[in-house]
Coordinates of C-alpha atoms in Angstrom, one line a residue:
M226 CA 197.7 81.2 165.1
L227 CA 195.5 78.8 167.1
L228 CA 197.0 76.9 170.0
F229 CA 195.2 73.6 170.9
P230 CA 196.0 71.7 174.1
F231 CA 194.9 68.1 173.9
A232 CA 192.2 67.0 176.3
L233 CA 194.2 64.1 177.5
H234 CA 197.9 64.5 178.2
G235 CA 200.5 62.5 176.3
Q236 CA 203.5 61.8 178.5
Y237 CA 202.8 64.5 181.1
S238 CA 201.9 63.6 184.6
R239 CA 198.3 63.1 185.5
E240 CA 199.2 63.9 189.1
R241 CA 197.5 67.2 189.6
V242 CA 199.6 68.7 192.4
S243 CA 201.0 72.1 192.7
L244 CA 204.8 71.6 192.0
V245 CA 204.3 69.1 189.2
L246 CA 201.5 71.3 187.7
R247 CA 203.8 74.3 188.0
G248 CA 206.5 72.5 186.1
E249 CA 204.1 71.4 183.4
E250 CA 202.7 74.9 183.0
A251 CA 206.2 76.3 182.7
L252 CA 206.9 73.8 179.8
Q253 CA 203.6 74.9 178.2
R254 CA 205.1 78.5 178.3
Q255 CA 208.5 77.2 177.0
E256 CA 210.2 78.3 180.2
V257 CA 212.6 75.3 180.5
G258 CA 214.6 76.7 183.5
A259 CA 211.4 77.3 185.5
A260 CA 210.1 73.9 184.7
I261 CA 213.4 72.2 185.9
D262 CA 213.2 74.2 189.2
A263 CA 209.7 73.1 189.8
F264 CA 210.3 69.4 189.0
R265 CA 213.5 69.4 191.1
A266 CA 211.5 70.7 194.0
A267 CA 208.7 68.1 193.4
A268 CA 211.4 65.3 193.2
R269 CA 212.1 66.0 196.9
D270 CA 208.5 65.7 198.0
T271 CA 207.3 63.1 200.5
S272 CA 204.7 61.9 198.0
V273 CA 205.8 58.9 195.9
A274 CA 203.5 59.9 193.1
R275 CA 205.0 63.4 192.9
R276 CA 208.6 62.1 193.0
A277 CA 207.9 59.7 190.2
A278 CA 206.2 62.3 188.0
A279 CA 209.0 64.8 188.7
E280 CA 211.9 62.5 188.0
R281 CA 210.2 61.3 184.8
M282 CA 209.7 64.9 183.6
L283 CA 213.3 65.7 184.5
G284 CA 214.4 62.8 182.4
I285 CA 212.3 63.9 179.4
I286 CA 213.8 67.4 179.6
S287 CA 217.3 66.1 179.9
W288 CA 217.2 64.1 176.7
R289 CA 214.8 66.2 174.6
F290 CA 216.2 69.7 175.4
Y291 CA 219.8 69.1 176.5
H292 CA 220.7 65.8 174.8
E293 CA 222.0 64.5 178.1
N294 CA 220.9 61.0 177.7
G295 CA 222.9 59.5 180.5
R296 CA 221.4 62.0 183.0
A297 CA 218.0 61.2 181.6
R298 CA 218.4 57.5 182.4
E299 CA 219.4 58.5 185.9
H300 CA 216.2 60.3 186.3
F301 CA 214.2 57.5 184.8
G302 CA 215.9 55.1 187.1
A303 CA 214.9 57.2 190.1
A304 CA 211.3 57.3 188.8
L305 CA 211.3 53.5 188.5
A306 CA 212.7 53.1 192.0
T307 CA 209.6 54.6 193.4
Q308 CA 207.6 51.7 191.9
H309 CA 204.9 54.2 191.0
D310 CA 203.4 54.7 187.5
T311 CA 206.1 52.3 186.1
A312 CA 204.5 52.0 182.7
A313 CA 204.8 55.7 182.0
T314 CA 208.5 55.7 182.9
L315 CA 209.2 52.7 180.7
V316 CA 207.4 54.4 177.8
E317 CA 209.8 57.3 178.2
L318 CA 212.8 54.9 178.2
A319 CA 211.4 53.5 175.0
R320 CA 211.2 56.9 173.4
L321 CA 214.7 57.7 174.4
A322 CA 216.0 54.4 172.9
I323 CA 214.1 55.1 169.6
S324 CA 215.8 58.5 169.4
E325 CA 219.2 56.8 169.7
G326 CA 218.4 54.1 167.1
R327 CA 218.2 51.3 169.7
Y328 CA 215.1 49.8 168.3
R329 CA 215.2 46.4 169.9
Q330 CA 215.9 47.9 173.3
A331 CA 213.0 50.4 172.8
F332 CA 210.7 47.5 171.9
T333 CA 211.6 45.7 175.1
F334 CA 211.0 48.7 177.3
A335 CA 207.7 49.4 175.6
D336 CA 206.6 45.7 175.9
R337 CA 207.5 45.9 179.6
A338 CA 205.4 49.1 179.9
R339 CA 202.4 47.2 178.3
A340 CA 202.7 44.5 180.8
A341 CA 202.9 47.0 183.7
A342 CA 200.0 49.1 182.5
V343 CA 197.2 49.5 184.9
D344 CA 194.8 51.4 182.7
D345 CA 193.9 51.9 179.1
I346 CA 195.8 55.2 178.8
A347 CA 199.1 53.6 179.9
R348 CA 198.5 50.5 177.7
R349 CA 197.8 52.7 174.7
G350 CA 201.0 54.7 175.3
A351 CA 203.0 51.4 175.6
V352 CA 201.6 49.9 172.4
L353 CA 202.3 53.0 170.4
Q354 CA 205.9 52.9 171.4
M355 CA 206.2 49.2 170.6
A356 CA 204.9 50.2 167.2
R357 CA 207.3 53.1 166.7
A358 CA 210.2 50.9 167.6
V359 CA 209.2 48.6 164.7
T360 CA 208.2 51.3 162.2
E361 CA 211.1 53.7 162.9
A362 CA 213.6 50.9 162.4
A363 CA 212.1 50.0 159.1
L364 CA 211.9 53.7 157.9
A365 CA 215.4 54.4 159.1
A366 CA 216.7 51.5 157.0
R367 CA 214.5 52.0 154.0
V368 CA 214.5 55.8 153.8
D369 CA 217.5 57.0 155.7
D370 CA 219.9 54.2 154.6
A371 CA 220.7 53.4 158.3
P372 CA 222.0 50.0 159.3
S373 CA 219.2 47.4 159.5
A374 CA 220.7 45.1 162.1
D375 CA 218.6 46.4 165.0
H376 CA 215.2 45.5 163.7
A377 CA 212.6 43.7 165.7
D378 CA 211.9 40.1 164.5
S379 CA 208.8 39.0 162.6
A380 CA 207.1 37.8 165.8
A381 CA 207.4 41.2 167.4
V382 CA 206.0 42.9 164.2
A383 CA 203.1 40.5 164.2
S384 CA 202.4 41.2 167.9
V385 CA 202.5 45.0 167.2
V386 CA 199.9 44.6 164.4
S387 CA 197.6 42.6 166.7
E388 CA 197.9 45.2 169.5
L389 CA 197.3 48.1 167.1
L390 CA 194.3 46.4 165.6
A391 CA 192.8 46.1 169.0
L392 CA 193.4 49.8 169.7
V393 CA 191.8 50.8 166.4
R394 CA 188.8 48.7 167.0
E395 CA 188.4 50.3 170.5
T396 CA 188.7 53.8 169.1
P397 CA 188.2 54.0 165.3
G398 CA 189.6 57.2 163.7
R399 CA 192.3 58.0 166.2
G400 CA 195.3 59.1 164.2
D401 CA 198.4 57.7 166.0
E402 CA 197.3 54.1 166.2
S403 CA 195.7 54.2 162.7
H404 CA 198.9 55.5 161.2
Q405 CA 201.1 53.1 163.0
L406 CA 198.9 50.2 162.1
L407 CA 199.2 51.1 158.4
L408 CA 203.0 51.2 158.6
A409 CA 203.4 48.1 160.8
A410 CA 201.0 46.1 158.6
L411 CA 202.9 47.1 155.5
I412 CA 206.1 45.9 157.1
A413 CA 204.4 42.6 158.1
G414 CA 203.0 42.1 154.6
D415 CA 199.5 42.1 156.1
G416 CA 197.4 43.9 153.5
A417 CA 194.1 43.4 155.3
A418 CA 195.4 45.0 158.5
A419 CA 196.9 47.8 156.4
T420 CA 193.5 48.5 154.9
S421 CA 192.1 48.8 158.4
G422 CA 194.8 51.3 159.3
A423 CA 194.2 53.5 156.2
D424 CA 190.4 53.4 156.6
S425 CA 190.6 54.4 160.3
Y426 CA 193.1 57.2 159.6
Y427 CA 190.7 59.0 157.4
L428 CA 187.5 57.9 159.2
V429 CA 187.0 61.4 160.4
G430 CA 186.5 63.3 157.1
V431 CA 188.6 66.1 155.8
G432 CA 185.7 68.5 155.6
D433 CA 182.1 69.1 154.5
A434 CA 180.6 68.2 151.1
S435 CA 181.9 71.6 149.7
M436 CA 185.5 70.6 150.4
Q437 CA 187.6 69.8 147.3
T438 CA 189.5 66.7 148.3
A439 CA 190.8 63.6 146.7
I440 CA 190.9 61.7 150.0
P441 CA 187.5 59.8 149.8
A442 CA 188.2 58.5 146.3
T443 CA 191.8 57.7 147.2
I444 CA 190.8 55.7 150.3
A445 CA 188.3 53.8 148.1
E446 CA 191.1 52.9 145.8
L447 CA 193.3 51.9 148.7
D448 CA 190.5 49.6 149.9
K449 CA 190.9 47.7 146.6
L450 CA 194.7 47.8 146.4
L451 CA 195.9 47.2 150.0
P452 CA 194.4 43.7 150.5
A453 CA 196.7 42.5 147.7
W454 CA 199.8 43.7 149.5
H455 CA 202.0 40.7 150.5
G456 CA 205.3 42.5 151.0
D457 CA 208.1 41.8 148.5
H458 CA 205.9 39.1 146.8
T459 CA 203.5 41.8 145.6
R460 CA 203.3 42.2 141.8
A461 CA 205.2 45.1 140.5
T462 CA 202.2 46.7 138.8
D463 CA 200.1 46.4 142.0
R464 CA 203.0 47.9 144.0
A465 CA 203.3 50.9 141.6
R466 CA 199.6 51.6 141.9
L467 CA 199.7 51.3 145.7
V468 CA 202.6 53.8 145.9
A469 CA 200.7 56.3 143.8
A470 CA 197.6 56.0 145.9
L471 CA 199.4 56.2 149.2
T472 CA 201.2 59.3 147.9
R473 CA 197.8 60.9 146.9
A474 CA 196.6 60.1 150.4
R475 CA 199.6 62.1 151.7
L476 CA 200.8 59.0 153.6
I477 CA 204.3 59.6 152.4
D478 CA 206.1 57.3 154.8
A479 CA 203.8 54.4 153.9
A480 CA 204.4 55.0 150.2
A481 CA 208.1 54.9 150.9
L482 CA 207.9 51.5 152.6
V483 CA 206.0 50.1 149.6
A484 CA 208.1 51.7 146.8
T485 CA 211.0 50.0 145.1
P486 CA 214.6 51.2 145.9
G487 CA 215.5 54.4 144.1
A488 CA 211.9 55.6 143.7
E489 CA 211.2 59.3 143.9
V490 CA 208.9 59.0 146.9
I491 CA 211.7 57.5 148.9
A492 CA 213.9 60.5 148.2
Y493 CA 211.1 62.8 149.1
A494 CA 210.3 60.8 152.4
A495 CA 214.0 61.1 153.2
Y496 CA 213.8 64.9 152.7
C497 CA 210.7 65.1 155.0
R498 CA 212.5 63.2 157.7
R499 CA 215.6 65.4 157.3
M500 CA 213.5 68.5 157.5
A501 CA 211.8 67.2 160.7
R502 CA 215.2 66.5 162.3
T503 CA 216.6 69.9 161.2
A504 CA 213.6 71.8 162.6
E505 CA 213.6 69.9 165.9
E506 CA 217.3 70.6 166.5
Y507 CA 216.7 74.2 165.7
Y508 CA 213.8 74.4 168.1
R509 CA 215.8 72.7 170.9
R510 CA 218.7 75.1 170.5
A511 CA 216.4 78.1 170.1
L512 CA 214.6 77.3 173.4
L513 CA 218.0 77.1 175.1
G514 CA 219.0 80.5 173.7
E515 CA 221.6 79.0 171.3
G516 CA 219.7 78.8 167.9
R517 CA 219.6 81.4 165.2
Q518 CA 216.9 81.9 162.7
T519 CA 219.4 81.5 159.9
D520 CA 220.1 77.9 161.1
L521 CA 216.6 76.8 160.2
T522 CA 216.5 78.7 156.9
R523 CA 220.0 77.4 155.9
G524 CA 218.9 73.8 156.8
Y525 CA 215.9 74.1 154.6
I526 CA 217.9 75.4 151.7
H527 CA 220.6 72.7 152.0
A528 CA 218.0 69.9 152.3
S529 CA 216.0 71.1 149.3
H530 CA 219.1 71.6 147.2
D531 CA 220.1 68.0 147.9
L532 CA 216.6 66.7 147.0
W533 CA 216.3 68.6 143.7
P534 CA 218.5 66.3 141.5
R535 CA 216.9 63.2 143.2
L536 CA 213.5 64.1 141.8
T537 CA 212.4 62.4 138.6
W538 CA 212.6 64.8 135.6
P539 CA 211.6 64.1 132.0
G540 CA 214.9 65.6 130.7
A541 CA 217.8 67.5 132.2
T542 CA 217.4 68.6 135.8
P543 CA 216.4 72.3 135.9
R544 CA 218.5 74.8 137.7
Y545 CA 217.8 74.8 141.5
Y546 CA 216.4 77.8 143.4
P547 CA 214.3 77.6 146.6
A548 CA 211.1 79.1 145.2
A549 CA 211.1 76.5 142.4
V550 CA 211.3 73.7 145.0
D551 CA 208.3 74.9 146.9
A552 CA 206.2 75.0 143.7
E553 CA 207.4 71.7 142.4
L554 CA 206.8 69.8 145.7
A555 CA 203.4 71.4 146.0
R556 CA 202.6 70.1 142.5
R557 CA 203.9 66.6 143.1
F558 CA 203.1 65.9 146.7
G559 CA 200.8 68.7 147.9
T560 CA 203.6 70.1 150.1
I561 CA 203.0 73.3 152.0
L562 CA 206.0 74.8 153.8
Q563 CA 206.1 78.1 155.7
L564 CA 208.9 79.8 157.6
G565 CA 208.0 82.7 159.8
I566 CA 207.1 84.0 163.2
T567 CA 204.3 82.1 165.1
G568 CA 203.5 82.5 168.7
G569 CA 206.5 84.8 169.1
Y570 CA 209.0 82.3 167.7
Y571 CA 210.6 81.9 164.3
D572 CA 209.8 78.4 163.2
M573 CA 208.6 76.1 160.3
H574 CA 205.3 74.5 159.4
M575 CA 205.6 71.7 156.8
A576 CA 202.8 69.4 155.8
H577 CA 200.6 68.3 152.9
V578 CA 197.3 69.6 151.6
V579 CA 194.4 67.2 151.7
G580 CA 191.5 69.5 151.0
A581 CA 190.7 73.1 150.1
E582 CA 187.7 75.3 149.5
R583 CA 186.7 79.0 149.1
R584 CA 185.0 80.4 152.2
V585 CA 183.5 83.8 152.9
I586 CA 183.9 84.9 156.6
S587 CA 181.2 87.3 157.9
Q588 CA 181.5 88.9 161.4
Y589 CA 179.6 92.0 162.6
G590 CA 178.8 93.1 159.1
K591 CA 182.4 92.7 157.8
R592 CA 183.4 90.1 155.3
A593 CA 186.6 88.5 154.0
A594 CA 186.9 85.9 151.3
V595 CA 189.6 83.3 152.1
D596 CA 191.0 80.0 150.8
F597 CA 190.5 77.4 153.5
V598 CA 193.1 74.7 153.3
V599 CA 193.2 71.5 155.4
I600 CA 196.6 69.8 155.9
D601 CA 197.8 66.4 157.1
G602 CA 201.0 64.4 156.8
I603 CA 202.7 66.7 159.3
V604 CA 206.4 67.0 159.0
T605 CA 206.9 69.8 161.6
N606 CA 204.2 71.8 163.2
G607 CA 206.2 74.7 164.7
L608 CA 208.4 75.2 167.7
Q609 CA 205.7 75.3 170.3
S610 CA 204.1 72.1 169.2
W611 CA 207.6 70.4 169.5
A612 CA 208.1 71.9 173.0
W613 CA 204.7 70.7 174.1
D614 CA 205.6 67.1 173.2
D615 CA 202.1 65.6 172.5
A616 CA 200.4 67.8 175.1
G617 CA 199.0 70.1 172.4
G618 CA 199.9 71.7 169.1
H619 CA 199.2 74.5 166.6
G620 CA 195.7 73.9 165.3
G621 CA 195.9 76.4 162.4
W622 CA 197.0 79.8 161.2
Q623 CA 196.2 82.5 158.7
R624 CA 198.4 84.1 156.1
S625 CA 196.9 86.9 153.9
D626 CA 193.8 85.4 152.3
T627 CA 194.5 81.8 153.3
I628 CA 193.4 79.9 156.4
V629 CA 195.0 76.6 157.3
Q630 CA 193.7 73.9 159.6
V631 CA 196.0 71.2 161.0
R632 CA 193.7 68.2 160.7
P633 CA 195.4 65.7 163.1
I634 CA 195.2 68.2 165.9
F635 CA 191.4 68.6 165.5
V636 CA 190.8 64.9 165.1
E637 CA 192.7 64.0 168.2
H638 CA 191.0 66.8 170.2
A639 CA 187.5 65.6 169.2
I640 CA 188.3 61.9 169.7
S641 CA 190.0 62.4 173.1
L642 CA 187.0 64.5 174.2
W643 CA 184.7 61.5 173.4
V644 CA 187.1 59.0 175.0
S645 CA 187.1 61.0 178.2
A646 CA 183.3 60.3 178.5
D647 CA 184.0 56.6 179.1
T648 CA 182.5 55.5 182.5
A649 CA 185.8 54.4 184.0
R650 CA 187.6 57.6 182.8
R651 CA 184.7 59.8 184.1
E652 CA 185.2 58.5 187.6
R653 CA 188.9 59.5 187.4
E654 CA 187.9 62.7 185.8
E655 CA 185.5 63.6 188.6
G656 CA 188.2 62.9 191.2
S657 CA 190.7 65.0 189.4
I658 CA 188.3 67.9 189.0
A659 CA 187.4 67.8 192.7
S660 CA 191.1 68.1 193.7
D661 CA 191.9 70.6 191.0
S662 CA 188.9 72.8 192.0
V663 CA 190.2 73.1 195.5
L664 CA 193.6 74.1 194.1
D665 CA 191.8 76.6 191.8
W666 CA 190.5 78.6 194.8
N667 CA 193.9 78.8 196.3
L668 CA 195.5 79.9 193.0
A669 CA 192.8 82.5 192.3
Q670 CA 193.3 84.0 195.8
S671 CA 197.0 84.8 194.9
D672 CA 196.5 85.5 191.2
S673 CA 193.1 86.5 189.9
I674 CA 193.8 85.6 186.3
A675 CA 195.9 82.5 186.9
Y676 CA 195.5 79.3 184.8
L677 CA 193.0 77.1 186.7
P678 CA 193.2 73.4 185.8
G679 CA 189.9 72.6 187.5
V680 CA 188.1 75.3 185.5
A681 CA 189.5 74.1 182.2
A682 CA 188.5 70.5 183.1
R683 CA 184.9 71.5 184.1
L684 CA 184.4 73.6 181.0
R685 CA 185.5 70.6 178.9
R686 CA 183.3 68.2 180.8
D687 CA 180.3 70.4 180.7
G688 CA 180.6 71.1 177.0
R689 CA 181.1 67.5 176.2
Q690 CA 178.0 66.4 178.3
A691 CA 175.8 69.1 176.8
L692 CA 176.7 68.0 173.3
M693 CA 176.1 64.3 174.2
D694 CA 172.7 65.2 175.7
S695 CA 171.8 67.3 172.6
L696 CA 172.6 64.4 170.3
R697 CA 170.6 61.9 172.4
R698 CA 167.6 64.3 172.3
A699 CA 168.0 64.4 168.5
G700 CA 167.5 60.7 168.4
V701 CA 171.1 59.5 168.1
S702 CA 171.3 56.0 169.5
D703 CA 174.0 54.9 172.0
L704 CA 175.3 52.5 169.3
T705 CA 176.2 55.4 166.9
L706 CA 176.7 58.1 169.5
G707 CA 180.5 58.0 169.5
S708 CA 181.0 58.3 165.7
V709 CA 178.3 61.1 165.5
F710 CA 179.8 62.9 168.5
V711 CA 183.3 62.9 167.0
R712 CA 182.0 64.1 163.6
V713 CA 179.9 66.9 165.1
A714 CA 182.6 68.0 167.6
S715 CA 185.1 68.2 164.8
R716 CA 182.8 70.4 162.8
L717 CA 182.0 72.7 165.8
M718 CA 185.7 73.0 166.6
R719 CA 186.6 73.8 163.0
E720 CA 184.0 76.4 162.6
S721 CA 184.8 78.3 165.8
S722 CA 188.5 77.6 166.4
I723 CA 189.6 77.9 162.7
I724 CA 186.9 79.6 160.6
A725 CA 185.9 82.2 163.3
H726 CA 189.3 82.7 164.9
E727 CA 191.5 82.7 161.8
G728 CA 188.7 84.4 159.8
R729 CA 188.8 87.3 162.2
H730 CA 192.5 87.6 161.5
A731 CA 191.7 87.9 157.8
I732 CA 189.0 90.6 158.6
D733 CA 191.4 92.6 160.8
E734 CA 194.2 92.4 158.3
M735 CA 191.8 93.9 155.8
L736 CA 190.5 96.6 158.2
R737 CA 193.4 97.3 160.5
P738 CA 196.6 95.8 159.1
S739 CA 198.8 97.7 161.6
L740 CA 197.3 95.9 164.7
S741 CA 199.9 94.4 167.0
P742 CA 200.2 90.6 167.3
E743 CA 198.7 90.8 170.8
E744 CA 195.7 92.8 169.7
R745 CA 195.2 90.5 166.7
E746 CA 195.1 87.4 168.9
F747 CA 192.9 89.1 171.4
R748 CA 190.3 90.0 168.8
A749 CA 190.5 86.5 167.2
K750 CA 189.9 84.8 170.5
L751 CA 186.8 87.0 171.1
S752 CA 185.4 86.0 167.7
E753 CA 186.3 82.3 168.4
I754 CA 183.9 82.2 171.3
A755 CA 181.3 84.8 170.2
F756 CA 180.6 82.8 167.0
A757 CA 180.9 79.4 168.6
E758 CA 177.9 77.1 168.6
R759 CA 179.1 75.5 171.8
P760 CA 181.7 77.8 173.5
K761 CA 182.6 75.5 176.4
I762 CA 184.0 72.8 174.0
V763 CA 186.5 75.3 172.5
M764 CA 187.5 77.3 175.6
S765 CA 190.7 75.2 176.1
S766 CA 192.8 77.4 173.9
I767 CA 192.0 80.4 176.1
V768 CA 191.8 78.8 179.6
H769 CA 195.4 77.7 178.9
P770 CA 198.6 77.5 180.9
N771 CA 200.1 80.3 178.8
I772 CA 197.8 82.9 180.4
G773 CA 199.9 86.0 181.0
D774 CA 203.2 84.9 179.5
A775 CA 205.2 87.0 177.1
T776 CA 203.8 85.6 173.8
P777 CA 200.9 87.3 171.9
H778 CA 198.6 84.4 172.9
G779 CA 199.6 84.6 176.5
R780 CA 199.0 88.4 176.8
A781 CA 195.7 88.1 174.8
N782 CA 194.5 85.3 177.1
A783 CA 195.3 87.5 180.2
R784 CA 193.2 90.3 178.7
V785 CA 190.4 87.9 178.1
M786 CA 190.5 86.7 181.7
L787 CA 190.4 90.3 183.0
G788 CA 187.4 91.0 180.7
L789 CA 185.6 88.0 181.9
I790 CA 186.1 89.0 185.6
R791 CA 184.6 92.4 184.8
W792 CA 181.7 91.0 183.0
M793 CA 180.9 88.4 185.7
R794 CA 180.9 91.1 188.4
A795 CA 178.7 93.4 186.3
H796 CA 176.2 90.7 185.6
A797 CA 176.5 88.7 188.8
S798 CA 172.7 88.7 189.4
E799 CA 172.2 86.9 186.0
V800 CA 174.6 84.0 186.8
R801 CA 172.9 81.3 188.8
G802 CA 174.9 80.3 191.9
L803 CA 177.6 83.0 191.5
L804 CA 179.2 83.9 194.9
V805 CA 180.1 87.6 194.6
N806 CA 182.4 87.5 197.6
R807 CA 184.6 84.8 196.1
P808 CA 187.1 85.1 193.2
M809 CA 185.4 85.1 189.8
L810 CA 187.3 82.8 187.5
P811 CA 186.9 79.6 189.6
Q812 CA 183.2 80.2 188.9
L813 CA 183.5 80.7 185.2
P814 CA 181.9 77.3 184.3
L815 CA 178.6 78.6 185.9
L816 CA 178.2 80.8 182.8
S817 CA 175.9 79.4 180.1
D818 CA 177.0 79.2 176.5
A819 CA 174.9 82.2 175.7
Q820 CA 176.4 84.2 178.6
L821 CA 179.9 83.3 177.4
R822 CA 179.1 84.6 173.9
R823 CA 177.7 87.8 175.4
A824 CA 180.8 88.3 177.7
F825 CA 183.2 87.9 174.7
R826 CA 181.2 90.2 172.5
S827 CA 181.2 92.9 175.2
M828 CA 185.0 93.1 174.9
D829 CA 185.1 93.3 171.1
P830 CA 185.6 96.8 169.5
L831 CA 184.1 95.6 166.3
A832 CA 180.9 94.4 168.0
L833 CA 180.7 97.6 169.9
Q834 CA 180.8 99.9 166.9
P835 CA 177.7 102.1 166.4
G836 CA 174.9 100.3 164.6
R837 CA 176.0 96.9 165.9

């Protein structure tokens, strides 16, 4: 299993101070009680910024983890009273209102957040919540048969489409705004804008030329069909073709908005939304020590049992049994659903296959043939992804001879890496790195293998800059640099973080199937960097807040940190600028890509075998 923190936080505080940071790290480790303690302490701080961030995070925890919505509003009110980072707090009030089905109220909060936004990050967050207030209301009414009285009016829908078009033009290919634009434009009956949303959503390709995928051909078909979409006035034949194409593109919720009442895809979309709610409620209860594994399994069986007779059959409905559902949904919709232990937790991954190919993984003279599968249309991406709440997610996993890549995670990581290179953001980034780096030294003095936010940011910055410089030297113009950067970064991340990492799991399963989960993750992380073309870009899954926690990933990351310290001390004379009398890990970014690869190989039992 690969964990991927996003380069830019979603709702989490950008105030990089010790107590707020400690609370955020605790949430990354799924330690809810420790997070609450840290945020409560930060809420008593003399700094207005820290109090605002802490109260906002306490509000998020109250409604997401405890369903204490009244208490959440008290915390959000306290955050607003500070008059600091108002837009971020209003966005959270909008999210809460959406979860309660108060869509007009949510739209109002989000629109206020847009007006209060002082930078592009806050504005984007506000616009996305405006969009979700519109699209969730429509989906709830169309798919879930919820009352439709709380919809935004047509003027609000039109304003959302306009704002989303602006976001997509600013950053083409970014998943959230592209998806929301498609949905909002379908609601508005704006076929041209819907075309822009679909094109942008799959702008970053599913894979290389060897990938077997219907997506490029399907998007080409949608480019012909979507402009003719005019809502309920669209011809029945055009509507049917559009539903089929959107379904093939695995844009299931969009297909449900277009389909006529009673259509199979609406029943399936309702099933997907039910599965998401079931999984999220189980995750919430599990993290509070109240959930049982059987709750999730039973929820899946009940939902699939209810869906079975609502599917379209040529004759009598066949007898239901769970294995038949999985096979049938895979055939009709490309569904992939897995229940099992990931990251130390029993959870569910449910999504839709958009591409597949056969790959042969070769490492240190050992080979494994695997099916490489790319998924999108995510329904649920596991317990940890839900707990991280847009601050990261599972990027992929391996089961037997199959490797799975979660495409939206990689697209967002590559695009956010590029977006962070913007001149205005780089100025903020440098200021944040400077303050975080001071904190790093203090943290490393008390804990030599602690997560160091400054180190993580420096590695990301240096890796990004090195790739940009390389592309410029290769003749890429500034006009096309962004699109080329995202495409190349996506490939680099896929080959190291999925193919090398998950491929090592496949090799180890063949050679040493009895390895412990911790040992498996340790070896996979070693391969991830040892076989990376640009290690610094993909180090974020290792220099991670979970270092040293009780999960297999956390324990493996701790072992990696100890190994890096030993290697740096043993090779101090080779590392330019290294201070031998200071803690090692704050100086990790001094290592070159080649030195990082050497350091990781030095820890790998497979690389150290005789003859290697």
